[in-house]
Amino acid sequence: MGRELSANEELAVKSIFQGIDVNSLYVQKNPNDIHGETIRGFKKEKPDNSDAVISHFISCTLLWLAREDAKRGKHLKKDFSEDEMQYPDNVYVAKSHLVTDHLTHLRRDTTKLRHFRSHSDELCLSLFREAVADLNIFDAPVTNPLVKEMGAESIKQPKLVEEVIVIPILRSGLAMLNPVMSTLTKSKIGFAGLERDDDTAIASEYYCKLPEITENSVIIITDPMLATGGTAAQLIRKINSGPIQPKEIRMVCVVAAPEGINALNKEFGNIKIFTAAVDSHLNGSFYIVPGLGDYGDRYFGTE
Ligand code: URA
């Protein structure tokens, strides 16, 4: 049998899977695994406190930790420090319990259409607030009768400098438009129709209508599931090849896969990604695991 889980591995498993008996887990060396020591299992052949799905989730979590570790250190170590379990600096994972509560509802397959929509809208509202929180402001003169009562003509109040352009990637990016309309009321909206081939995950463009982009534009791309990053990358390439470069491009998604984050980071370096969670990995059909299924289908009721 393999080794016991380290304290940090136990922490990671416990934080994601409540009620799992971590003492029954072990890590085993597997010569067929490129990471060497990532295979995990239960000490007992058929554990009575778990089922195959839970066992699979644990595998995913530990595999993700091992991958991250292997990427950073090019070898596997026995322990993972708190720092090593952090995401790259450009990834902002919402910490609010309200957001994680909404996400839990979205993940649950029994959540009905109308509740899926309202949890999604609420969650995205928080993400958009986060995504514009650090945009630049300038002092704008503001007046009203009470300002004049103070003996002043006007007072200086902060106002956003940058003009925000939101571009949902069709179709599921549209599921995030409702909260955009209520928070970023002055933002211009573009539309990018990119469809990914279910077998290859390669995206092809079938529609694109973008507002004028200026040096002052901060573009926020929305796609609830950042899976391979292929569609977002294609859109970013298109924007970058335009005549005027925007000030910044950001991405807001509900769940991100490490694969999608790595793909965007590798190609574009420093695009800020705002998300409610970074999940374990992509499965063979390029779905995020544990994820929540097809976001568009669940939000638009086309399941
Ligand atoms: N798109 C989705 O809707 N879900 C996934 O898990 C991945 C891509």
PDB file of N, CA and C in Angstrom, residues 210-268:
ATOM      1  N   LEU A 210     -18.886  43.660 -32.167  1.00  0.00           N
ATOM      2  CA  LEU A 210     -18.255  44.312 -31.020  1.00  0.00           C
ATOM      3  C   LEU A 210     -18.428  45.821 -31.114  1.00  0.00           C
ATOM      4  N   PRO A 211     -18.599  46.495 -29.966  1.00  0.00           N
ATOM      5  CA  PRO A 211     -18.631  47.961 -29.998  1.00  0.00           C
ATOM      6  C   PRO A 211     -17.238  48.500 -30.300  1.00  0.00           C
ATOM      7  N   GLU A 212     -17.147  49.807 -30.548  1.00  0.00           N
ATOM      8  CA  GLU A 212     -15.839  50.402 -30.822  1.00  0.00           C
ATOM      9  C   GLU A 212     -14.938  50.255 -29.591  1.00  0.00           C
ATOM     10  N   ILE A 213     -13.728  49.791 -29.835  1.00  0.00           N
ATOM     11  CA  ILE A 213     -12.780  49.602 -28.726  1.00  0.00           C
ATOM     12  C   ILE A 213     -11.798  50.771 -28.741  1.00  0.00           C
ATOM     13  N   THR A 214     -11.578  51.409 -27.584  1.00  0.00           N
ATOM     14  CA  THR A 214     -10.627  52.519 -27.502  1.00  0.00           C
ATOM     15  C   THR A 214      -9.516  52.155 -26.514  1.00  0.00           C
ATOM     16  N   GLU A 215      -8.497  53.031 -26.417  1.00  0.00           N
ATOM     17  CA  GLU A 215      -7.389  52.781 -25.476  1.00  0.00           C
ATOM     18  C   GLU A 215      -7.894  52.834 -24.037  1.00  0.00           C
ATOM     19  N   ASN A 216      -9.089  53.363 -23.853  1.00  0.00           N
ATOM     20  CA  ASN A 216      -9.666  53.519 -22.529  1.00  0.00           C
ATOM     21  C   ASN A 216     -10.591  52.359 -22.146  1.00  0.00           C
ATOM     22  N   SER A 217     -10.745  51.422 -23.067  1.00  0.00           N
ATOM     23  CA  SER A 217     -11.715  50.339 -22.830  1.00  0.00           C
ATOM     24  C   SER A 217     -11.144  49.264 -21.908  1.00  0.00           C
ATOM     25  N   VAL A 218     -11.973  48.864 -20.975  1.00  0.00           N
ATOM     26  CA  VAL A 218     -11.662  47.662 -20.195  1.00  0.00           C
ATOM     27  C   VAL A 218     -12.691  46.628 -20.619  1.00  0.00           C
ATOM     28  N   ILE A 219     -12.200  45.576 -21.240  1.00  0.00           N
ATOM     29  CA  ILE A 219     -13.121  44.567 -21.786  1.00  0.00           C
ATOM     30  C   ILE A 219     -13.284  43.432 -20.781  1.00  0.00           C
ATOM     31  N   ILE A 220     -14.532  43.095 -20.523  1.00  0.00           N
ATOM     32  CA  ILE A 220     -14.806  41.950 -19.637  1.00  0.00           C
ATOM     33  C   ILE A 220     -15.484  40.862 -20.466  1.00  0.00           C
ATOM     34  N   ILE A 221     -14.776  39.774 -20.635  1.00  0.00           N
ATOM     35  CA  ILE A 221     -15.343  38.636 -21.377  1.00  0.00           C
ATOM     36  C   ILE A 221     -16.091  37.757 -20.380  1.00  0.00           C
ATOM     37  N   THR A 222     -17.301  37.370 -20.742  1.00  0.00           N
ATOM     38  CA  THR A 222     -18.036  36.490 -19.829  1.00  0.00           C
ATOM     39  C   THR A 222     -18.296  35.136 -20.476  1.00  0.00           C
ATOM     40  N   ASP A 223     -17.958  34.116 -19.718  1.00  0.00           N
ATOM     41  CA  ASP A 223     -18.263  32.734 -20.107  1.00  0.00           C
ATOM     42  C   ASP A 223     -18.327  31.981 -18.784  1.00  0.00           C
ATOM     43  N   PRO A 224     -19.490  31.446 -18.415  1.00  0.00           N
ATOM     44  CA  PRO A 224     -19.589  30.896 -17.055  1.00  0.00           C
ATOM     45  C   PRO A 224     -18.635  29.745 -16.770  1.00  0.00           C
ATOM     46  N   MET A 225     -18.285  28.946 -17.793  1.00  0.00           N
ATOM     47  CA  MET A 225     -17.401  27.806 -17.540  1.00  0.00           C
ATOM     48  C   MET A 225     -16.111  27.986 -18.333  1.00  0.00           C
ATOM     49  N   LEU A 226     -15.035  28.329 -17.655  1.00  0.00           N
ATOM     50  CA  LEU A 226     -13.740  28.442 -18.328  1.00  0.00           C
ATOM     51  C   LEU A 226     -13.136  27.038 -18.342  1.00  0.00           C
ATOM     52  N   ALA A 227     -13.354  26.337 -19.437  1.00  0.00           N
ATOM     53  CA  ALA A 227     -12.937  24.923 -19.505  1.00  0.00           C
ATOM     54  C   ALA A 227     -11.545  24.810 -20.143  1.00  0.00           C
ATOM     55  N   THR A 228     -11.461  24.647 -21.463  1.00  0.00           N
ATOM     56  CA  THR A 228     -10.129  24.583 -22.102  1.00  0.00           C
ATOM     57  C   THR A 228      -9.557  25.982 -22.297  1.00  0.00           C
ATOM     58  N   GLY A 229     -10.420  26.976 -22.288  1.00  0.00           N
ATOM     59  CA  GLY A 229      -9.971  28.351 -22.554  1.00  0.00           C
ATOM     60  C   GLY A 229      -9.899  28.639 -24.046  1.00  0.00           C
ATOM     61  N   GLY A 230     -10.258  27.660 -24.879  1.00  0.00           N
ATOM     62  CA  GLY A 230     -10.121  27.805 -26.333  1.00  0.00           C
ATOM     63  C   GLY A 230     -10.961  28.932 -26.909  1.00  0.00           C
ATOM     64  N   THR A 231     -12.238  29.020 -26.504  1.00  0.00           N
ATOM     65  CA  THR A 231     -13.107  30.065 -27.075  1.00  0.00           C
ATOM     66  C   THR A 231     -12.677  31.442 -26.591  1.00  0.00           C
ATOM     67  N   ALA A 232     -12.351  31.548 -25.313  1.00  0.00           N
ATOM     68  CA  ALA A 232     -11.914  32.851 -24.788  1.00  0.00           C
ATOM     69  C   ALA A 232     -10.626  33.271 -25.492  1.00  0.00           C
ATOM     70  N   ALA A 233      -9.709  32.332 -25.666  1.00  0.00           N
ATOM     71  CA  ALA A 233      -8.429  32.664 -26.312  1.00  0.00           C
ATOM     72  C   ALA A 233      -8.658  33.163 -27.735  1.00  0.00           C
ATOM     73  N   GLN A 234      -9.589  32.514 -28.428  1.00  0.00           N
ATOM     74  CA  GLN A 234      -9.863  32.930 -29.815  1.00  0.00           C
ATOM     75  C   GLN A 234     -10.404  34.362 -29.857  1.00  0.00           C
ATOM     76  N   LEU A 235     -11.291  34.669 -28.899  1.00  0.00           N
ATOM     77  CA  LEU A 235     -11.850  36.024 -28.850  1.00  0.00           C
ATOM     78  C   LEU A 235     -10.766  37.045 -28.484  1.00  0.00           C
ATOM     79  N   ILE A 236      -9.917  36.704 -27.534  1.00  0.00           N
ATOM     80  CA  ILE A 236      -8.852  37.634 -27.124  1.00  0.00           C
ATOM     81  C   ILE A 236      -7.900  37.889 -28.291  1.00  0.00           C
ATOM     82  N   ARG A 237      -7.593  36.831 -29.042  1.00  0.00           N
ATOM     83  CA  ARG A 237      -6.720  37.007 -30.226  1.00  0.00           C
ATOM     84  C   ARG A 237      -7.356  37.977 -31.196  1.00  0.00           C
ATOM     85  N   LYS A 238      -8.661  37.829 -31.398  1.00  0.00           N
ATOM     86  CA  LYS A 238      -9.367  38.710 -32.339  1.00  0.00           C
ATOM     87  C   LYS A 238      -9.302  40.163 -31.850  1.00  0.00           C
ATOM     88  N   ILE A 239      -9.573  40.363 -30.563  1.00  0.00           N
ATOM     89  CA  ILE A 239      -9.536  41.730 -30.016  1.00  0.00           C
ATOM     90  C   ILE A 239      -8.122  42.303 -30.160  1.00  0.00           C
ATOM     91  N   ASN A 240      -7.123  41.488 -29.823  1.00  0.00           N
ATOM     92  CA  ASN A 240      -5.734  41.967 -29.879  1.00  0.00           C
ATOM     93  C   ASN A 240      -5.270  42.272 -31.301  1.00  0.00           C
ATOM     94  N   SER A 241      -5.918  41.662 -32.279  1.00  0.00           N
ATOM     95  CA  SER A 241      -5.476  41.908 -33.664  1.00  0.00           C
ATOM     96  C   SER A 241      -6.209  43.108 -34.272  1.00  0.00           C
ATOM     97  N   GLY A 242      -7.077  43.743 -33.495  1.00  0.00           N
ATOM     98  CA  GLY A 242      -7.809  44.924 -33.985  1.00  0.00           C
ATOM     99  C   GLY A 242      -6.909  46.139 -34.065  1.00  0.00           C
ATOM    100  N   PRO A 243      -7.416  47.242 -34.672  1.00  0.00           N
ATOM    101  CA  PRO A 243      -6.576  48.421 -34.888  1.00  0.00           C
ATOM    102  C   PRO A 243      -6.200  49.131 -33.577  1.00  0.00           C
ATOM    103  N   ILE A 244      -7.080  49.079 -32.579  1.00  0.00           N
ATOM    104  CA  ILE A 244      -6.784  49.776 -31.309  1.00  0.00           C
ATOM    105  C   ILE A 244      -6.798  48.766 -30.160  1.00  0.00           C
ATOM    106  N   GLN A 245      -5.736  48.804 -29.383  1.00  0.00           N
ATOM    107  CA  GLN A 245      -5.648  47.881 -28.248  1.00  0.00           C
ATOM    108  C   GLN A 245      -6.404  48.430 -27.050  1.00  0.00           C
ATOM    109  N   PRO A 246      -7.267  47.629 -26.424  1.00  0.00           N
ATOM    110  CA  PRO A 246      -7.955  48.101 -25.216  1.00  0.00           C
ATOM    111  C   PRO A 246      -6.954  48.242 -24.068  1.00  0.00           C
ATOM    112  N   LYS A 247      -7.374  48.980 -23.069  1.00  0.00           N
ATOM    113  CA  LYS A 247      -6.507  49.159 -21.895  1.00  0.00           C
ATOM    114  C   LYS A 247      -6.249  47.812 -21.206  1.00  0.00           C
ATOM    115  N   GLU A 248      -7.304  47.013 -21.137  1.00  0.00           N
ATOM    116  CA  GLU A 248      -7.176  45.735 -20.430  1.00  0.00           C
ATOM    117  C   GLU A 248      -8.283  44.781 -20.850  1.00  0.00           C
ATOM    118  N   ILE A 249      -7.979  43.492 -20.766  1.00  0.00           N
ATOM    119  CA  ILE A 249      -9.033  42.482 -20.976  1.00  0.00           C
ATOM    120  C   ILE A 249      -9.120  41.656 -19.694  1.00  0.00           C
ATOM    121  N   ARG A 250     -10.326  41.462 -19.233  1.00  0.00           N
ATOM    122  CA  ARG A 250     -10.555  40.628 -18.046  1.00  0.00           C
ATOM    123  C   ARG A 250     -11.532  39.514 -18.395  1.00  0.00           C
ATOM    124  N   MET A 251     -11.602  38.536 -17.529  1.00  0.00           N
ATOM    125  CA  MET A 251     -12.513  37.417 -17.793  1.00  0.00           C
ATOM    126  C   MET A 251     -13.304  37.150 -16.521  1.00  0.00           C
ATOM    127  N   VAL A 252     -14.617  37.008 -16.651  1.00  0.00           N
ATOM    128  CA  VAL A 252     -15.435  36.633 -15.489  1.00  0.00           C
ATOM    129  C   VAL A 252     -16.106  35.299 -15.798  1.00  0.00           C
ATOM    130  N   CYS A 253     -15.874  34.329 -14.942  1.00  0.00           N
ATOM    131  CA  CYS A 253     -16.545  33.034 -15.135  1.00  0.00           C
ATOM    132  C   CYS A 253     -17.046  32.539 -13.779  1.00  0.00           C
ATOM    133  N   VAL A 254     -17.919  31.572 -13.808  1.00  0.00           N
ATOM    134  CA  VAL A 254     -18.465  31.049 -12.553  1.00  0.00           C
ATOM    135  C   VAL A 254     -17.551  29.952 -12.013  1.00  0.00           C
ATOM    136  N   VAL A 255     -17.129  29.059 -12.905  1.00  0.00           N
ATOM    137  CA  VAL A 255     -16.200  27.992 -12.511  1.00  0.00           C
ATOM    138  C   VAL A 255     -15.063  27.953 -13.537  1.00  0.00           C
ATOM    139  N   ALA A 256     -13.846  27.797 -13.053  1.00  0.00           N
ATOM    140  CA  ALA A 256     -12.704  27.697 -13.969  1.00  0.00           C
ATOM    141  C   ALA A 256     -12.004  26.363 -13.760  1.00  0.00           C
ATOM    142  N   ALA A 257     -11.487  25.824 -14.851  1.00  0.00           N
ATOM    143  CA  ALA A 257     -10.661  24.606 -14.747  1.00  0.00           C
ATOM    144  C   ALA A 257      -9.195  25.033 -14.793  1.00  0.00           C
ATOM    145  N   PRO A 258      -8.314  24.334 -14.091  1.00  0.00           N
ATOM    146  CA  PRO A 258      -6.884  24.677 -14.148  1.00  0.00           C
ATOM    147  C   PRO A 258      -6.370  24.710 -15.585  1.00  0.00           C
ATOM    148  N   GLU A 259      -6.906  23.819 -16.419  1.00  0.00           N
ATOM    149  CA  GLU A 259      -6.451  23.769 -17.818  1.00  0.00           C
ATOM    150  C   GLU A 259      -6.730  25.087 -18.551  1.00  0.00           C
ATOM    151  N   GLY A 260      -7.936  25.657 -18.314  1.00  0.00           N
ATOM    152  CA  GLY A 260      -8.315  26.905 -18.984  1.00  0.00           C
ATOM    153  C   GLY A 260      -7.472  28.069 -18.477  1.00  0.00           C
ATOM    154  N   ILE A 261      -7.258  28.095 -17.153  1.00  0.00           N
ATOM    155  CA  ILE A 261      -6.437  29.172 -16.575  1.00  0.00           C
ATOM    156  C   ILE A 261      -5.023  29.098 -17.151  1.00  0.00           C
ATOM    157  N   ASN A 262      -4.479  27.884 -17.181  1.00  0.00           N
ATOM    158  CA  ASN A 262      -3.106  27.732 -17.691  1.00  0.00           C
ATOM    159  C   ASN A 262      -3.009  28.139 -19.147  1.00  0.00           C
ATOM    160  N   ALA A 263      -4.031  27.761 -19.939  1.00  0.00           N
ATOM    161  CA  ALA A 263      -3.985  28.094 -21.373  1.00  0.00           C
ATOM    162  C   ALA A 263      -3.986  29.611 -21.559  1.00  0.00           C
ATOM    163  N   LEU A 264      -4.860  30.322 -20.833  1.00  0.00           N
ATOM    164  CA  LEU A 264      -4.907  31.788 -20.973  1.00  0.00           C
ATOM    165  C   LEU A 264      -3.616  32.422 -20.448  1.00  0.00           C
ATOM    166  N   ASN A 265      -3.126  31.910 -19.327  1.00  0.00           N
ATOM    167  CA  ASN A 265      -1.899  32.483 -18.758  1.00  0.00           C
ATOM    168  C   ASN A 265      -0.710  32.281 -19.681  1.00  0.00           C
ATOM    169  N   LYS A 266      -0.657  31.119 -20.294  1.00  0.00           N
ATOM    170  CA  LYS A 266       0.481  30.812 -21.168  1.00  0.00           C
ATOM    171  C   LYS A 266       0.496  31.740 -22.384  1.00  0.00           C
ATOM    172  N   GLU A 267      -0.700  31.954 -22.953  1.00  0.00           N
ATOM    173  CA  GLU A 267      -0.727  32.749 -24.176  1.00  0.00           C
ATOM    174  C   GLU A 267      -0.755  34.263 -23.920  1.00  0.00           C
ATOM    175  N   PHE A 268      -1.465  34.677 -22.863  1.00  0.00           N
ATOM    176  CA  PHE A 268      -1.678  36.125 -22.706  1.00  0.00           C
ATOM    177  C   PHE A 268      -1.036  36.704 -21.442  1.00  0.00           C
TER     178      PHE A 268
END
